[in-house]
Tab-separated table of C-alpha atoms in Angstrom:
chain	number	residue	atom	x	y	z
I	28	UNK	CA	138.476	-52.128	48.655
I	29	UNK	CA	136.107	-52.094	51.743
I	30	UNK	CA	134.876	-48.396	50.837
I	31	UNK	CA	134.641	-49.564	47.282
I	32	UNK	CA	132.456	-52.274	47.904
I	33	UNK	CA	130.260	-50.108	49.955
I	34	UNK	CA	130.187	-47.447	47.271
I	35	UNK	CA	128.794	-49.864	44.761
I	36	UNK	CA	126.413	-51.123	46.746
I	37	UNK	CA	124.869	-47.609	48.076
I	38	UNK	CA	124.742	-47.015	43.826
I	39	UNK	CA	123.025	-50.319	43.186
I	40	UNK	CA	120.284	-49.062	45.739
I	41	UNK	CA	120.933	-51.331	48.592
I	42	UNK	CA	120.705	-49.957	51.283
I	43	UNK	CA	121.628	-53.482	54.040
I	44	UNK	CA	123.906	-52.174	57.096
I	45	UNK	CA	127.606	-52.459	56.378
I	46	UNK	CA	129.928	-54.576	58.828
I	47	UNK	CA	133.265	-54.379	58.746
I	48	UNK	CA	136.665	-55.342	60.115
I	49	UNK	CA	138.852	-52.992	62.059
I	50	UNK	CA	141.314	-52.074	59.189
I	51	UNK	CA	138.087	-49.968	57.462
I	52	UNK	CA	138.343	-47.714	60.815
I	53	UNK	CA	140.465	-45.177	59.470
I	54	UNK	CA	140.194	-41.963	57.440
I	55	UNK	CA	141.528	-43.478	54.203
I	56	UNK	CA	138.345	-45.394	54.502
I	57	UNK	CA	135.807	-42.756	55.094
I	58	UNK	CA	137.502	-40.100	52.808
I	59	UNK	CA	136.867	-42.948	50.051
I	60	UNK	CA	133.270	-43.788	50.934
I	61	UNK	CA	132.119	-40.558	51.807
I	62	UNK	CA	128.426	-39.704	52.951
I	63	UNK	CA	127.968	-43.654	52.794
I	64	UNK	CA	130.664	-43.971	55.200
I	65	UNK	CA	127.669	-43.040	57.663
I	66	UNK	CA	126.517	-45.527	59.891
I	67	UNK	CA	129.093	-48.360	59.224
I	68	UNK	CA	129.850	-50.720	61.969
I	69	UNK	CA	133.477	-52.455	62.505
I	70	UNK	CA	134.734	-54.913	65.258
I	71	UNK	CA	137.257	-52.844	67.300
I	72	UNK	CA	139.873	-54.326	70.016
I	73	UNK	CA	139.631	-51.065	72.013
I	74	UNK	CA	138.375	-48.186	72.414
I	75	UNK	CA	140.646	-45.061	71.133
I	76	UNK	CA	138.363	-42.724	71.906
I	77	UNK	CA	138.260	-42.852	76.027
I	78	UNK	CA	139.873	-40.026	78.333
I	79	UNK	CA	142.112	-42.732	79.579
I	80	UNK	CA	145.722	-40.424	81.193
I	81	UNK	CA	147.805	-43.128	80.779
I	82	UNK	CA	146.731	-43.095	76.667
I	83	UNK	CA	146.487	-39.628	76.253
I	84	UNK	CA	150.154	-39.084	77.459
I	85	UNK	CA	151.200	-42.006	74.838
I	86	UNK	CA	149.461	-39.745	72.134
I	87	UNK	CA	151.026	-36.239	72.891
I	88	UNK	CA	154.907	-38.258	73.084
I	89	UNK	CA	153.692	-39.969	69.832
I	90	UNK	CA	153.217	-36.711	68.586
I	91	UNK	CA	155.871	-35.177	69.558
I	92	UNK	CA	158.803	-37.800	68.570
I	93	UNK	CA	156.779	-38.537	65.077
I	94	UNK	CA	154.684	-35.533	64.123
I	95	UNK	CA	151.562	-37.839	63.071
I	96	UNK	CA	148.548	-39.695	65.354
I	97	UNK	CA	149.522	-42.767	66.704
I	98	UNK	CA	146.845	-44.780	65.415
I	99	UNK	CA	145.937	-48.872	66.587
I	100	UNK	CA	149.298	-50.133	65.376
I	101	UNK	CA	151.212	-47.702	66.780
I	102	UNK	CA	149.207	-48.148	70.197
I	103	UNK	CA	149.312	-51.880	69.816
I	104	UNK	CA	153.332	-51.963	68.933
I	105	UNK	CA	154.089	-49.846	71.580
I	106	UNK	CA	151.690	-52.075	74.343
I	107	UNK	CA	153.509	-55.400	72.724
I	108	UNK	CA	156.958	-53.964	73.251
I	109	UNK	CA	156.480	-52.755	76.879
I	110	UNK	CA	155.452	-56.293	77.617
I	111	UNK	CA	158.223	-57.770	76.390
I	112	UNK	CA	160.709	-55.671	77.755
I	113	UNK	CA	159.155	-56.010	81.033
I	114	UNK	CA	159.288	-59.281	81.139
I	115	UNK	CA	162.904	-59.137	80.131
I	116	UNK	CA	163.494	-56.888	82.895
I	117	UNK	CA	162.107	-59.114	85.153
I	118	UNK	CA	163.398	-62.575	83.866
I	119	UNK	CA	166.874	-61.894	82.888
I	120	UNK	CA	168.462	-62.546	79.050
I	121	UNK	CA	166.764	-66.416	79.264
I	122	UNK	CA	164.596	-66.577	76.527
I	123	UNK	CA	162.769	-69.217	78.285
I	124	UNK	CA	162.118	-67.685	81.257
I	125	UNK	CA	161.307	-64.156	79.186
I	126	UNK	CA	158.603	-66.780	77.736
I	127	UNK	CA	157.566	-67.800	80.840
I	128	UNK	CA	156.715	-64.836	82.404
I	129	UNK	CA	154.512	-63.750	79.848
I	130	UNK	CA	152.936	-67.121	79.365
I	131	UNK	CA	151.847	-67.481	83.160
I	132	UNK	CA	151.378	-63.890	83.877
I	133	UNK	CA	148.084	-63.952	86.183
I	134	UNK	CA	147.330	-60.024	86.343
I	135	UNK	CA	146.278	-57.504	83.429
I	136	UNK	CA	149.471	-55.562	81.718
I	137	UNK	CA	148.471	-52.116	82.354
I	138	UNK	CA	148.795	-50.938	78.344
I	139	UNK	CA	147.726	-48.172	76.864
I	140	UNK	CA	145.265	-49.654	74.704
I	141	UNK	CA	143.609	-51.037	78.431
I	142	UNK	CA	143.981	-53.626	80.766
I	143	UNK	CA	145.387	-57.093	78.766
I	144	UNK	CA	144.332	-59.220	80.755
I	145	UNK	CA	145.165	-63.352	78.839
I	146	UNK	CA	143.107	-66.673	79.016
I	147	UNK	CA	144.111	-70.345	79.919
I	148	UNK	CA	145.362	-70.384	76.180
I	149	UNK	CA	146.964	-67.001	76.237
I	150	UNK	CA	144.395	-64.726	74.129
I	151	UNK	CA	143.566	-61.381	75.256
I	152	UNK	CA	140.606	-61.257	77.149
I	153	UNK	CA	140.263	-57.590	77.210
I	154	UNK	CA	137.436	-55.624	76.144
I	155	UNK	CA	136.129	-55.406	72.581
I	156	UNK	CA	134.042	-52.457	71.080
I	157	UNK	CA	132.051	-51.805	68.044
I	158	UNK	CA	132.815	-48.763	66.408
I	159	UNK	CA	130.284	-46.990	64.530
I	160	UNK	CA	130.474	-44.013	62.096
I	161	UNK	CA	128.251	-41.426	63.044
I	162	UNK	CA	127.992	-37.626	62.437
I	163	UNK	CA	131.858	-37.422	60.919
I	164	UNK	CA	133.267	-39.351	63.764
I	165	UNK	CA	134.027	-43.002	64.998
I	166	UNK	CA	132.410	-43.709	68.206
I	167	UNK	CA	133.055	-46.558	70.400
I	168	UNK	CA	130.158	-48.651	72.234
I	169	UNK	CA	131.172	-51.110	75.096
I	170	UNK	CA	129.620	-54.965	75.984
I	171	UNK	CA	128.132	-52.896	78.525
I	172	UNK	CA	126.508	-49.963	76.176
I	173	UNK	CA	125.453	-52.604	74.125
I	174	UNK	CA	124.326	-54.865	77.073
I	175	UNK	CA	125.916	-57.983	75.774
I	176	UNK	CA	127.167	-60.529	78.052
I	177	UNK	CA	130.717	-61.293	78.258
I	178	UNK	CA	131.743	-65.025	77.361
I	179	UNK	CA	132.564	-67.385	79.957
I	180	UNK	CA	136.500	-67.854	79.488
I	181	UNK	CA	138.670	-69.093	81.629
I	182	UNK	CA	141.093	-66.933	82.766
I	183	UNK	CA	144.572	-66.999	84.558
I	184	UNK	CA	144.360	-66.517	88.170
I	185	UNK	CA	147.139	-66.788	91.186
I	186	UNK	CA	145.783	-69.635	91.915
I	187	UNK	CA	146.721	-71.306	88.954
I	188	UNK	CA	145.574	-71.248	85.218
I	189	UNK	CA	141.578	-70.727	84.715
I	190	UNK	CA	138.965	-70.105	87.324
I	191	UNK	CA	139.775	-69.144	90.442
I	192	UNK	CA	138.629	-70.742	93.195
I	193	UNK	CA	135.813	-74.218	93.656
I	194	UNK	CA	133.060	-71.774	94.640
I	195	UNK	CA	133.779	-69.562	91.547
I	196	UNK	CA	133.922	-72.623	89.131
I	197	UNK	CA	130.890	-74.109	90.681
I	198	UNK	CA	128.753	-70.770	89.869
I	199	UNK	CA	129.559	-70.172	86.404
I	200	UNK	CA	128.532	-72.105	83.706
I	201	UNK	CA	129.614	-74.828	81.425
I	202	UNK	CA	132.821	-73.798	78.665
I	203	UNK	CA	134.784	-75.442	76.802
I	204	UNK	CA	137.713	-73.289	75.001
I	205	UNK	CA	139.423	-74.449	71.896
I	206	UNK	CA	143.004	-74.697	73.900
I	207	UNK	CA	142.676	-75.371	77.999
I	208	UNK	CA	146.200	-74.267	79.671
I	209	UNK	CA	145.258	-76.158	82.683
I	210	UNK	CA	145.433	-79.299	81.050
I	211	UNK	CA	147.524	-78.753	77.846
I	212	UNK	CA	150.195	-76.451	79.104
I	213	UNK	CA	151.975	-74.685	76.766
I	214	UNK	CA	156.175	-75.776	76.336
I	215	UNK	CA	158.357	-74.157	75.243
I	216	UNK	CA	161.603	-76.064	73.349
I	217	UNK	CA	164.008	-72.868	73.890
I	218	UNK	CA	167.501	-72.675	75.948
I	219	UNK	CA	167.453	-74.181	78.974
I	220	UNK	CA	165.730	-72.412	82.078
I	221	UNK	CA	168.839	-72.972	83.947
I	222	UNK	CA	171.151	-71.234	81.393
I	223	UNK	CA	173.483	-68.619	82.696
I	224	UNK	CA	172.771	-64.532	81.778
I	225	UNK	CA	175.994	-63.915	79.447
I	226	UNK	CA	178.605	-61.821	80.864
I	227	UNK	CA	179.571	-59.910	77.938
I	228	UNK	CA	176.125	-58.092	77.258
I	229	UNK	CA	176.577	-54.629	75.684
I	230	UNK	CA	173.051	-54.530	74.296
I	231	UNK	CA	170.253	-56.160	74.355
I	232	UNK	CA	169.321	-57.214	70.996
I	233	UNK	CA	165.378	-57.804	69.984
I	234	UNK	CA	164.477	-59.227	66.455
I	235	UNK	CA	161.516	-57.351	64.840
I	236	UNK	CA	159.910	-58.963	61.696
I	237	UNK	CA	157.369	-56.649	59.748
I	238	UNK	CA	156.449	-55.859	56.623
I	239	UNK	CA	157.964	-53.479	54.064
I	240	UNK	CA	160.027	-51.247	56.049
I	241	UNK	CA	159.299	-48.234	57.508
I	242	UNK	CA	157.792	-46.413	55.232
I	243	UNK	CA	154.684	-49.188	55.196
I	244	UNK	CA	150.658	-47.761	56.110
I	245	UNK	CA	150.599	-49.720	58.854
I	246	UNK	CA	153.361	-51.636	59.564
I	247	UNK	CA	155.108	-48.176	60.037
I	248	UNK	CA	152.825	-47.318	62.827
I	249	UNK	CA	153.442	-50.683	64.521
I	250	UNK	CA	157.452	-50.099	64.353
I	251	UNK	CA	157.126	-46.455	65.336
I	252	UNK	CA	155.091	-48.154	68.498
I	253	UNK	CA	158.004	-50.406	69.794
I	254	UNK	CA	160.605	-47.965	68.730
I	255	UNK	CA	158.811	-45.659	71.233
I	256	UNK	CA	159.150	-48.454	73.485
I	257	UNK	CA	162.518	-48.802	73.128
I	258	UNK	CA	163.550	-45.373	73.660
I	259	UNK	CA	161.374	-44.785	76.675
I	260	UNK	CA	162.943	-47.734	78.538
I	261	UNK	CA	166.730	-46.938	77.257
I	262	UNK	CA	165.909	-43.399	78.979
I	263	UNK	CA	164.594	-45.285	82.473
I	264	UNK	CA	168.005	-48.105	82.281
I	265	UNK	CA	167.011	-50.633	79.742
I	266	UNK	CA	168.549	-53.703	81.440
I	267	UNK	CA	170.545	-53.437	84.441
I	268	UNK	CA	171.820	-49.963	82.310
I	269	UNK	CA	172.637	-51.748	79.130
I	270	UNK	CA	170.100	-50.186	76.517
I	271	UNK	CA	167.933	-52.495	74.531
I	272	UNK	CA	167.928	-52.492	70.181
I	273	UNK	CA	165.007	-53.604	67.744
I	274	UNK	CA	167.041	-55.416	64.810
I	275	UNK	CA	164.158	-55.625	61.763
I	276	UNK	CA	163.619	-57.821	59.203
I	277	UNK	CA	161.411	-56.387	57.104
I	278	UNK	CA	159.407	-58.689	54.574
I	279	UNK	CA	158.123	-57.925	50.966
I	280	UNK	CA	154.790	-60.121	51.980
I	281	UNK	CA	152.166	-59.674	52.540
I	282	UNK	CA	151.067	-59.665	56.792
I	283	UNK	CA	149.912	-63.683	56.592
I	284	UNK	CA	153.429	-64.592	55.436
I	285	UNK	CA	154.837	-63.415	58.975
């Protein structure tokens, strides 16, 4: 639809820059729009192009276990899952305390797509990118490229949720985010914190919800992410040498209905 738009609007004669979201950075999109796919600019959560080791080794074992690019659901499935079986790892089979240590984790989780690094109301706080089309390629421009200053969020610290020490909060100026952690903590209604690890653990079962199955654009790419996931740990232990299972239920809506 995006490349539609922009097709109709090159034919009409205007000739306005073209913003986007970061579904239209794709190849489906520029093989549709063509030559006016040049210079288009999209919102990006991170940058696909760097020379990052870490995410160059997730591409070539993408590759190799699914014979196709592992594009930013695939990256993004397979940073989501590692966190969450980390945190499993960590916290035992307590769903609460699984919760907790992602909720009041104070230092980035070193993904593939970057550092993740969460505010006082649990967003990701790492860097954004605008992604431009230029000369048959996507290319990736930083805050810094840009020279656009970051936002003043707080941030989780050891010290406790936000900024991290008097001196620090004294030198930075006013904010006010839409959710503050330090005073409205997050709760969580789950089991009990206290609740003993079952004894008779075979596997560990977690639920997947996506849409469509498999076979979906996108949500493919996300499931082939934490199925990477999945097999990767399984091959290092899982938990405490039990392996761990994605069960899916996959939806006929569309992504809002999740």
């Amino acid at each position: 639809d995006g490349a539609s738009v922009l097709n109709q609007m090159r034919k009409m004669g205007m000739s306005q820059p073209f913003y986007a979201c970061d579904r239209l950075v794709s190849d489906e999109f520029v093989d549709a729009a063509g030559s006016n796919a040049e210079g288009v600019i999209a919102g990006f959560p991170w940058d696909p192009g760097r020379q990052d080791p870490k995410y160059l080794a997730f591409k070539e074992r993408f590759r190799q276990r699914f014979g196709q690019e592992p594009e930013t659901y695939a990256a993004h499935g397979y940073d989501g899952m590692n966190m969450l079986i980390r945190a499993t790892q960590l916290a035992g089979l307590n769903r609460a305390r699984i919760r907790d240590m992602l909720a009041y984790r104070t230092r980035p989780f070193p993904g593939v797509t970057g550092d993740i690094p969460f505010s006082s109301a649990l967003d990701d706080l790492g860097e954004v990118f605008l992604a431009r089309f230029e000369k048959g390629q996507w290319k990736y421009y930083s805050r810094e490229q840009l020279q656009v200053p970051k936002p003043n969020v707080p941030r989780r610290t050891p010290e406790g949720v936000g900024l991290s020490t008097p001196s620090q909060e004294a030198s930075r100026k006013p904010s006010t985010p839409y959710k503050d952690g330090r005073r409205y903590p997050n709760t969580f209604e789950g089991p009990g914190r206290e609740e003993p690890e079952p004894e008779d653990v075979r596997e560990v079962l977690i639920g997947y919800y996506g849409p469509s199955g498999e076979s979906h654009a996108e949500g493919g790419l996300l499931w082939q992410g934490a199925m990477l996931g999945i097999e990767e740990a399984n091959r290092d232990g899982g938990y405490k040498d039990k392996p761990f299972r994605l069960v899916p239920g996959w939806s006929e809506d569309l992504w809002r209905a999740g």
